[in-house]
mmCIF file of C-alpha atoms in Angstrom:
data_model
loop_
_atom_site.group_PDB
_atom_site.id
_atom_site.type_symbol
_atom_site.label_atom_id
_atom_site.label_comp_id
_atom_site.label_asym_id
_atom_site.label_seq_id
_atom_site.Cartn_x
_atom_site.Cartn_y
_atom_site.Cartn_z
ATOM 1 C CA MET Z 1409 230.176 150.110 -66.797
ATOM 2 C CA ASP Z 1410 227.540 151.923 -69.080
ATOM 3 C CA GLY Z 1411 230.732 152.582 -71.222
ATOM 4 C CA ALA Z 1412 232.809 154.223 -68.768
ATOM 5 C CA VAL Z 1413 235.883 152.500 -66.749
ATOM 6 C CA ALA Z 1414 234.170 151.311 -63.105
ATOM 7 C CA THR Z 1415 236.285 151.750 -59.932
ATOM 8 C CA LEU Z 1416 236.299 149.841 -56.730
ATOM 9 C CA GLY Z 1417 232.928 149.934 -55.023
ATOM 10 C CA THR Z 1418 231.033 150.957 -58.079
ATOM 11 C CA ARG Z 1419 227.558 150.126 -57.375
ATOM 12 C CA VAL Z 1420 225.696 147.828 -60.145
ATOM 13 C CA GLU Z 1421 222.178 147.472 -60.370
ATOM 14 C CA PRO Z 1422 221.585 144.124 -62.013
ATOM 15 C CA GLY Z 1423 219.491 144.291 -65.133
ATOM 16 C CA VAL Z 1424 219.673 148.048 -65.403
ATOM 17 C CA ASP Z 1425 223.711 148.565 -65.891
ATOM 18 C CA ASP Z 1426 225.438 147.489 -68.785
ATOM 19 C CA VAL Z 1427 228.370 145.600 -67.270
ATOM 20 C CA ARG Z 1428 231.012 144.273 -70.011
ATOM 21 C CA VAL Z 1429 234.715 142.929 -69.330
ATOM 22 C CA ALA Z 1430 236.861 142.761 -72.608
ATOM 23 C CA GLY Z 1431 233.840 143.975 -74.588
ATOM 24 C CA GLN Z 1432 231.803 141.053 -73.332
ATOM 25 C CA PRO Z 1433 228.668 141.461 -71.679
ATOM 26 C CA ILE Z 1434 228.374 139.823 -67.981
ATOM 27 C CA ARG Z 1435 224.929 138.756 -67.168
ATOM 28 C CA LEU Z 1436 223.725 137.166 -64.073
ATOM 29 C CA PRO Z 1437 222.726 133.484 -64.211
ATOM 30 C CA ASP Z 1438 219.029 133.259 -64.344
ATOM 31 C CA ARG Z 1439 217.251 132.400 -61.115
ATOM 32 C CA HIS Z 1440 214.795 129.519 -61.613
ATOM 33 C CA VAL Z 1441 211.496 129.273 -59.322
ATOM 34 C CA TYR Z 1442 211.310 125.997 -57.404
ATOM 35 C CA ILE Z 1443 207.744 125.459 -55.670
ATOM 36 C CA VAL Z 1444 206.222 122.323 -53.555
ATOM 37 C CA LEU Z 1445 202.413 122.393 -53.262
ATOM 38 C CA ASN Z 1446 200.136 120.242 -51.221
ATOM 39 C CA LYS Z 1447 197.668 119.599 -53.740
ATOM 40 C CA PRO Z 1448 194.296 118.721 -52.663
ATOM 41 C CA THR Z 1449 191.774 116.395 -54.493
ATOM 42 C CA GLY Z 1450 189.448 117.520 -57.178
ATOM 43 C CA TYR Z 1451 192.396 119.368 -59.150
ATOM 44 C CA VAL Z 1452 194.284 118.407 -62.175
ATOM 45 C CA THR Z 1453 197.980 118.356 -62.542
ATOM 46 C CA THR Z 1454 198.173 120.536 -65.645
ATOM 47 C CA VAL Z 1455 198.871 123.958 -66.919
ATOM 48 C CA ARG Z 1456 195.995 124.407 -69.338
ATOM 49 C CA ASP Z 1457 192.851 122.126 -69.720
ATOM 50 C CA ALA Z 1458 189.945 123.580 -71.338
ATOM 51 C CA HIS Z 1459 187.628 120.479 -69.824
ATOM 52 C CA ALA Z 1460 188.874 120.881 -66.335
ATOM 53 C CA GLU Z 1461 187.074 122.793 -63.944
ATOM 54 C CA ARG Z 1462 190.043 123.360 -61.700
ATOM 55 C CA THR Z 1463 193.771 123.186 -62.414
ATOM 56 C CA VAL Z 1464 196.740 123.148 -59.728
ATOM 57 C CA MET Z 1465 197.478 126.543 -61.389
ATOM 58 C CA ASN Z 1466 194.636 128.323 -59.650
ATOM 59 C CA LEU Z 1467 196.515 127.555 -56.585
ATOM 60 C CA LEU Z 1468 199.432 129.213 -57.281
ATOM 61 C CA ALA Z 1469 198.447 132.889 -56.969
ATOM 62 C CA GLY Z 1470 201.369 135.158 -56.173
ATOM 63 C CA VAL Z 1471 204.072 133.191 -57.902
ATOM 64 C CA GLY Z 1472 204.941 135.593 -60.480
ATOM 65 C CA ARG Z 1473 206.617 133.183 -62.874
ATOM 66 C CA ARG Z 1474 205.147 130.836 -65.297
ATOM 67 C CA VAL Z 1475 205.965 127.468 -63.687
ATOM 68 C CA PHE Z 1476 204.989 123.672 -64.803
ATOM 69 C CA PRO Z 1477 204.046 120.612 -62.637
ATOM 70 C CA VAL Z 1478 206.928 117.901 -62.533
ATOM 71 C CA GLY Z 1479 205.128 114.868 -62.918
ATOM 72 C CA ARG Z 1480 201.333 114.596 -62.273
ATOM 73 C CA LEU Z 1481 198.954 113.347 -59.788
ATOM 74 C CA ASP Z 1482 195.479 112.509 -60.764
ATOM 75 C CA ALA Z 1483 192.458 114.582 -59.805
ATOM 76 C CA ASP Z 1484 191.538 112.051 -57.071
ATOM 77 C CA THR Z 1485 195.215 111.879 -55.562
ATOM 78 C CA ALA Z 1486 196.486 114.538 -52.951
ATOM 79 C CA GLY Z 1487 199.700 115.523 -51.724
ATOM 80 C CA LEU Z 1488 203.308 116.629 -52.717
ATOM 81 C CA LEU Z 1489 203.826 118.193 -56.109
ATOM 82 C CA VAL Z 1490 206.890 120.345 -57.193
ATOM 83 C CA LEU Z 1491 206.790 122.796 -59.964
ATOM 84 C CA THR Z 1492 209.617 124.926 -61.633
ATOM 85 C CA ASP Z 1493 210.568 126.502 -64.470
ATOM 86 C CA ASP Z 1494 213.835 124.623 -64.853
ATOM 87 C CA GLY Z 1495 213.544 121.983 -67.520
ATOM 88 C CA ASP Z 1496 216.765 120.018 -66.721
ATOM 89 C CA PHE Z 1497 216.006 120.053 -62.768
ATOM 90 C CA ALA Z 1498 212.347 118.558 -64.217
ATOM 91 C CA HIS Z 1499 214.130 115.870 -66.246
ATOM 92 C CA THR Z 1500 216.337 114.849 -63.397
ATOM 93 C CA LEU Z 1501 213.304 113.960 -61.182
ATOM 94 C CA MET Z 1502 211.037 112.418 -63.647
ATOM 95 C CA HIS Z 1503 213.522 110.271 -65.589
ATOM 96 C CA PRO Z 1504 213.563 106.510 -64.556
ATOM 97 C CA SER Z 1505 217.309 106.278 -64.813
ATOM 98 C CA HIS Z 1506 217.639 108.667 -61.958
ATOM 99 C CA GLN Z 1507 215.602 106.606 -59.653
ATOM 100 C CA VAL Z 1508 214.209 109.189 -57.880
ATOM 101 C CA PRO Z 1509 211.747 107.260 -55.103
ATOM 102 C CA LYS Z 1510 208.243 108.701 -54.480
ATOM 103 C CA THR Z 1511 206.346 107.530 -51.394
ATOM 104 C CA TYR Z 1512 202.583 107.286 -51.434
ATOM 105 C CA ARG Z 1513 200.416 106.839 -48.441
ATOM 106 C CA ALA Z 1514 197.284 104.633 -49.351
ATOM 107 C CA LEU Z 1515 194.234 104.122 -47.405
ATOM 108 C CA VAL Z 1516 192.546 100.628 -48.265
ATOM 109 C CA ARG Z 1517 189.477 98.469 -47.127
ATOM 110 C CA GLY Z 1518 190.250 95.429 -44.782
ATOM 111 C CA GLU Z 1519 193.272 94.106 -43.267
ATOM 112 C CA MET Z 1520 195.989 93.781 -45.691
ATOM 113 C CA PRO Z 1521 197.839 90.588 -45.451
ATOM 114 C CA ALA Z 1522 201.269 89.782 -45.585
ATOM 115 C CA ASP Z 1523 201.270 88.015 -49.040
ATOM 116 C CA ALA Z 1524 199.529 91.142 -50.411
ATOM 117 C CA ALA Z 1525 202.325 93.308 -49.304
ATOM 118 C CA THR Z 1526 204.799 90.513 -50.698
ATOM 119 C CA ASP Z 1527 203.243 90.624 -54.023
ATOM 120 C CA LEU Z 1528 203.937 94.269 -54.032
ATOM 121 C CA ARG Z 1529 207.588 93.996 -53.094
ATOM 122 C CA SER Z 1530 208.195 91.488 -55.493
ATOM 123 C CA GLY Z 1531 206.610 93.371 -58.492
ATOM 124 C CA VAL Z 1532 202.927 93.088 -60.218
ATOM 125 C CA LEU Z 1533 202.017 92.366 -63.400
ATOM 126 C CA LEU Z 1534 199.811 94.951 -65.036
ATOM 127 C CA ASP Z 1535 198.539 95.563 -68.454
ATOM 128 C CA ASP Z 1536 201.289 97.717 -69.288
ATOM 129 C CA GLY Z 1537 204.201 95.107 -68.025
ATOM 130 C CA MET Z 1538 205.516 94.032 -64.879
ATOM 131 C CA THR Z 1539 206.108 96.517 -62.293
ATOM 132 C CA ALA Z 1540 209.530 96.966 -60.527
ATOM 133 C CA PRO Z 1541 209.835 95.729 -57.048
ATOM 134 C CA ALA Z 1542 208.158 98.556 -54.498
ATOM 135 C CA ARG Z 1543 209.026 99.100 -51.000
ATOM 136 C CA VAL Z 1544 205.990 98.650 -48.776
ATOM 137 C CA GLU Z 1545 205.559 99.750 -45.012
ATOM 138 C CA TRP Z 1546 202.883 99.000 -42.739
ATOM 139 C CA VAL Z 1547 201.472 102.145 -40.886
ATOM 140 C CA ASP Z 1548 198.211 101.185 -38.953
ATOM 141 C CA TYR Z 1549 195.333 99.296 -39.004
ATOM 142 C CA ASP Z 1550 191.674 100.749 -37.609
ATOM 143 C CA ALA Z 1551 189.549 97.755 -36.547
ATOM 144 C CA ARG Z 1552 186.704 100.104 -35.896
ATOM 145 C CA GLN Z 1553 186.685 101.496 -39.616
ATOM 146 C CA ASN Z 1554 188.512 98.314 -41.057
ATOM 147 C CA VAL Z 1555 190.903 99.968 -43.087
ATOM 148 C CA THR Z 1556 194.571 99.688 -43.522
ATOM 149 C CA VAL Z 1557 197.489 102.315 -43.863
ATOM 150 C CA VAL Z 1558 200.443 101.486 -45.836
ATOM 151 C CA ASP Z 1559 203.139 103.186 -47.414
ATOM 152 C CA ILE Z 1560 204.396 102.560 -51.065
ATOM 153 C CA THR Z 1561 207.295 103.564 -52.495
ATOM 154 C CA LEU Z 1562 208.190 103.369 -56.010
ATOM 155 C CA HIS Z 1563 211.017 104.332 -58.439
ATOM 156 C CA GLU Z 1564 208.972 104.341 -61.387
ATOM 157 C CA GLY Z 1565 206.075 106.782 -62.550
ATOM 158 C CA ARG Z 1566 203.417 104.969 -64.968
ATOM 159 C CA ASN Z 1567 199.797 106.332 -65.198
ATOM 160 C CA ARG Z 1568 197.901 106.029 -61.975
ATOM 161 C CA GLN Z 1569 200.556 103.071 -61.123
ATOM 162 C CA VAL Z 1570 199.954 102.577 -57.439
ATOM 163 C CA ARG Z 1571 196.262 102.619 -57.742
ATOM 164 C CA ARG Z 1572 196.345 99.813 -60.324
ATOM 165 C CA MET Z 1573 199.032 97.777 -58.233
ATOM 166 C CA LEU Z 1574 196.768 97.839 -55.251
ATOM 167 C CA LYS Z 1575 193.652 96.884 -57.134
ATOM 168 C CA ALA Z 1576 195.827 94.083 -58.771
ATOM 169 C CA VAL Z 1577 196.410 92.588 -55.099
ATOM 170 C CA GLY Z 1578 192.783 92.841 -54.357
ATOM 171 C CA PHE Z 1579 192.785 95.831 -52.065
ATOM 172 C CA PRO Z 1580 191.950 99.095 -54.405
ATOM 173 C CA ALA Z 1581 192.762 102.173 -52.846
ATOM 174 C CA LEU Z 1582 190.194 104.272 -51.101
ATOM 175 C CA ALA Z 1583 192.288 107.474 -50.439
ATOM 176 C CA LEU Z 1584 195.833 108.042 -51.596
ATOM 177 C CA THR Z 1585 198.541 110.561 -50.721
ATOM 178 C CA ARG Z 1586 201.992 111.127 -52.121
ATOM 179 C CA ILE Z 1587 203.999 112.318 -49.086
ATOM 180 C CA ALA Z 1588 207.331 112.345 -50.258
ATOM 181 C CA ILE Z 1589 209.489 112.641 -53.238
ATOM 182 C CA GLY Z 1590 213.129 111.733 -52.844
ATOM 183 C CA PRO Z 1591 214.449 113.496 -49.420
ATOM 184 C CA LEU Z 1592 211.798 116.120 -49.611
ATOM 185 C CA ALA Z 1593 208.555 115.017 -46.990
ATOM 186 C CA LEU Z 1594 204.899 116.661 -47.073
ATOM 187 C CA THR Z 1595 205.110 118.354 -43.866
ATOM 188 C CA GLY Z 1596 203.876 121.676 -42.734
ATOM 189 C CA LEU Z 1597 202.065 122.552 -45.850
ATOM 190 C CA ALA Z 1598 198.057 122.904 -45.572
ATOM 191 C CA PRO Z 1599 195.942 121.143 -48.306
ATOM 192 C CA GLY Z 1600 196.277 123.706 -51.121
ATOM 193 C CA THR Z 1601 199.268 125.854 -50.122
ATOM 194 C CA TRP Z 1602 202.820 126.134 -51.276
ATOM 195 C CA ARG Z 1603 205.966 127.435 -50.581
ATOM 196 C CA ARG Z 1604 209.480 127.843 -52.297
ATOM 197 C CA LEU Z 1605 212.025 125.418 -52.010
ATOM 198 C CA ARG Z 1606 215.232 126.286 -50.274
ATOM 199 C CA ALA Z 1607 218.623 125.953 -51.900
ATOM 200 C CA ASP Z 1608 219.452 123.030 -49.935
ATOM 201 C CA GLU Z 1609 216.404 121.296 -50.927
ATOM 202 C CA VAL Z 1610 216.784 121.724 -54.574
ATOM 203 C CA ARG Z 1611 220.432 120.329 -54.576
ATOM 204 C CA ALA Z 1612 219.283 117.206 -52.650
ATOM 205 C CA LEU Z 1613 216.564 116.714 -55.166
ATOM 206 C CA ALA Z 1614 218.514 117.217 -58.122
ATOM 207 C CA GLY Z 1615 221.037 114.806 -56.874
ATOM 208 C CA SER Z 1616 220.722 111.641 -58.861
ATOM 209 C CA GLY Z 1617 219.082 108.669 -56.958
ATOM 210 C CA ALA Z 1618 217.931 111.130 -53.805
ATOM 211 C CA PRO Z 1619 217.581 109.199 -50.989
ATOM 212 C CA GLU Z 1620 214.433 108.353 -49.054
ATOM 213 C CA PRO Z 1621 212.972 110.768 -46.327
ATOM 214 C CA SER Z 1622 212.995 109.480 -42.721
ATOM 215 C CA LEU Z 1623 209.265 109.328 -41.865
ATOM 216 C CA PRO Z 1624 207.713 108.625 -38.688
ATOM 217 C CA ARG Z 1625 205.775 105.256 -39.002
ATOM 218 C CA ARG Z 1626 204.450 102.776 -36.237
ATOM 219 C CA PRO Z 1627 206.153 99.399 -36.165
ATOM 220 C CA GLU Z 1628 204.501 96.508 -38.133
ATOM 221 C CA PRO Z 1629 201.981 94.449 -35.709
ATOM 222 C CA ASP Z 1630 203.995 91.104 -36.212
ATOM 223 C CA ALA Z 1631 207.317 93.014 -35.698
ATOM 224 C CA VAL Z 1632 208.760 92.773 -32.184
ATOM 225 C CA PRO Z 1633 211.364 95.355 -31.464
ATOM 226 C CA MET Z 1634 214.808 93.978 -29.993
ATOM 227 C CA PRO Z 1635 215.596 95.022 -26.635
ATOM 228 C CA ALA Z 1636 218.789 97.574 -26.815
ATOM 229 C CA THR Z 1637 221.885 96.136 -25.213
ATOM 230 C CA GLU Z 1638 224.732 98.002 -23.435
ATOM 231 C CA PRO Z 1639 227.900 96.990 -25.133
ATOM 232 C CA ARG Z 1640 230.270 94.602 -22.827
ATOM 233 C CA ALA Z 1641 233.162 96.048 -21.277
ATOM 234 C CA PRO Z 1642 236.453 94.742 -22.566
ATOM 235 C CA ARG Z 1643 237.575 91.411 -19.929
ATOM 236 C CA ARG Z 1644 240.391 92.752 -18.052
ATOM 237 C CA ARG Z 1645 243.224 90.214 -17.709
ATOM 238 C CA LYS Z 1646 243.747 88.982 -14.285
ATOM 239 C CA GLN Z 1647 246.783 90.417 -12.417
ATOM 240 C CA THR Z 1648 249.012 88.016 -10.977
ATOM 241 C CA SER Z 1649 251.397 88.046 -8.250
ATOM 242 C CA PRO Z 1650 254.776 86.464 -8.851
ATOM 243 C CA GLY Z 1651 253.686 83.481 -6.631
ATOM 244 C CA ASP Z 1652 250.577 83.072 -8.601
ATOM 245 C CA GLU Z 1653 252.184 82.275 -12.142
ATOM 246 C CA ARG Z 1654 251.570 79.496 -14.034
ATOM 247 C CA PRO Z 1655 254.425 76.880 -14.351
ATOM 248 C CA ALA Z 1656 256.079 76.566 -17.348
ATOM 249 C CA ARG Z 1657 255.168 73.884 -19.896
ATOM 250 C CA ARG Z 1658 256.786 70.728 -19.395
ATOM 251 C CA THR Z 1659 259.473 69.961 -22.435
ATOM 252 C CA PRO Z 1660 259.176 66.289 -23.072
ATOM 253 C CA PRO Z 1661 262.075 63.998 -22.223
ATOM 254 C CA ASP Z 1662 264.715 62.963 -25.179
ATOM 255 C CA GLY Z 1663 262.798 60.211 -27.118
ATOM 256 C CA ALA Z 1664 259.540 61.330 -26.206
ATOM 257 C CA HIS Z 1665 256.945 61.986 -28.817
ATOM 258 C CA ALA Z 1666 256.116 65.729 -29.257
ATOM 259 C CA ALA Z 1667 252.816 66.987 -30.720
ATOM 260 C CA PRO Z 1668 253.274 68.096 -34.200
ATOM 261 C CA PRO Z 1669 253.023 71.985 -34.799
ATOM 262 C CA LYS Z 1670 249.811 73.481 -35.432
ATOM 263 C CA GLY Z 1671 248.485 73.682 -39.180
ATOM 264 C CA ARG Z 1672 249.845 70.149 -39.992
ATOM 265 C CA ARG Z 1673 248.027 66.689 -39.524
ATOM 266 C CA MET Z 1674 249.440 63.893 -37.569
ATOM 267 C CA SER Z 1675 250.736 60.724 -39.499
ATOM 268 C CA ASP Z 1676 249.363 57.239 -38.694
ATOM 269 C CA ALA Z 1677 252.772 56.840 -36.983
ATOM 270 C CA GLU Z 1678 252.607 59.624 -34.874
ATOM 271 C CA ALA Z 1679 248.734 59.171 -33.994
ATOM 272 C CA HIS Z 1680 249.664 55.769 -32.932
ATOM 273 C CA GLU Z 1681 252.458 57.036 -30.935
ATOM 274 C CA GLU Z 1682 250.730 59.710 -29.474
ATOM 275 C CA ALA Z 1683 247.780 57.361 -28.036
ATOM 276 C CA ARG Z 1684 250.316 54.974 -26.606
ATOM 277 C CA ARG Z 1685 251.991 58.090 -24.751
ATOM 278 C CA ILE Z 1686 248.594 59.199 -23.364
ATOM 279 C CA ALA Z 1687 248.031 55.330 -22.436
ATOM 280 C CA GLU Z 1688 250.954 55.130 -20.822
ATOM 281 C CA GLN Z 1689 250.549 58.273 -18.694
ATOM 282 C CA ILE Z 1690 246.953 57.095 -17.657
ATOM 283 C CA ARG Z 1691 248.471 53.601 -16.270
ATOM 284 C CA ARG Z 1692 250.878 55.542 -14.303
ATOM 285 C CA GLY Z 1693 248.166 58.127 -13.019
ATOM 286 C CA GLY Z 1694 250.364 60.765 -14.278
ATOM 287 C CA ARG Z 1695 247.400 62.852 -15.383
ATOM 288 C CA GLU Z 1696 243.675 62.597 -15.927
ATOM 289 C CA GLU Z 1697 242.263 62.651 -19.521
ATOM 290 C CA SER Z 1698 239.092 63.547 -20.804
ATOM 291 C CA LEU Z 1699 236.610 61.136 -22.268
ATOM 292 C CA GLY Z 1700 234.709 63.870 -24.132
ATOM 293 C CA ASP Z 1701 231.336 62.977 -22.107
ATOM 294 C CA GLY Z 1702 232.358 64.805 -19.058
ATOM 295 C CA GLN Z 1703 233.937 61.870 -17.026
ATOM 296 C CA ARG Z 1704 237.619 61.666 -16.267
ATOM 297 C CA VAL Z 1705 239.550 58.955 -15.290
ATOM 298 C CA GLY Z 1706 242.701 58.040 -13.762
ATOM 299 C CA ARG Z 1707 244.075 54.736 -13.950
ATOM 300 C CA ARG Z 1708 241.430 53.044 -15.778
ATOM 301 C CA ALA Z 1709 238.507 54.506 -17.809
ATOM 302 C CA GLN Z 1710 235.063 53.969 -16.285
ATOM 303 C CA PRO Z 1711 231.766 54.102 -18.676
ATOM 304 C CA ALA Z 1712 229.508 56.777 -18.317
ATOM 305 C CA PRO Z 1713 226.495 55.858 -15.909
ATOM 306 C CA ARG Z 1714 223.445 55.230 -18.322
ATOM 307 C CA LYS Z 1715 220.321 57.189 -16.879
ATOM 308 C CA LYS Z 1716 217.204 54.920 -15.952
ATOM 309 C CA GLY Z 1717 214.333 55.067 -18.082
ATOM 310 C CA ARG Z 1718 215.690 56.648 -20.930
ATOM 311 C CA GLY Z 1719 216.334 55.124 -24.593
ATOM 312 C CA PRO Z 1720 218.717 56.188 -26.954
ATOM 313 C CA HIS Z 1721 216.510 58.908 -28.220
ATOM 314 C CA GLY Z 1722 215.071 60.244 -25.163
ATOM 315 C CA ALA Z 1723 212.381 59.028 -22.553
ATOM 316 C CA ARG Z 1724 210.608 55.745 -23.349
#
């Protein structure tokens, strides 16, 4: 260290002391900055714009590092915006191949019908091509204000895509807020404020195909929640006393026909012999046989009584 051999316990001041191993300098990896901002409306998502009155950089006083926005939110859209100085991390979030979902909460005029939501889920034809299927979830409908709130999740990021999709299905957005990127949800941040991302949040966002966050939502109006059912206890086998045991199955006498083993179909001769055997047992009253309609016979098969006032297709 600084030209001298270091000993165990020697303290090093990063960025000041020159530490080398086998002549090669040892440097700590650069620590990147990762920030999440709750962008209010009226701010342009850019580092510098001579024509913009206000940019998101005006909201980042005290960061101390040069960062840039990951993706864009237009001036009329509010919500979650990530800024960093890590280019690889930004590429992971923005590139379509990573399929990182982004969720927007939209306020539209009127009560959005199911067919409009179906069109959004299936994909909408815009002037720059067909959109990928979106996830659409109903959040609320305010009858007094006549507005619907829906959450729309996309895996692609075209310019003003959510607004154009809503306009294409006949429900232009009155207000739009990005509420989540992957597992990162917009909670605990007032508009215009920011905070640094935790290490676990950075790792979760950097994962390819980051999972969608769990956001509280109200059930759709036509969705009826199924009642929770308790799992049934396994059926217990009835305990029998020695005197209650079932009699052993009788073995047919010599020469009598035995039923074919399971898995093999009776031949015509075997079926004929089985029918003859059952008919003989019925004639002798040896046992009752079911006719399949709830009637049982002993010696003679009696037809099922016909219900009065009913024909073959129900009531006359």
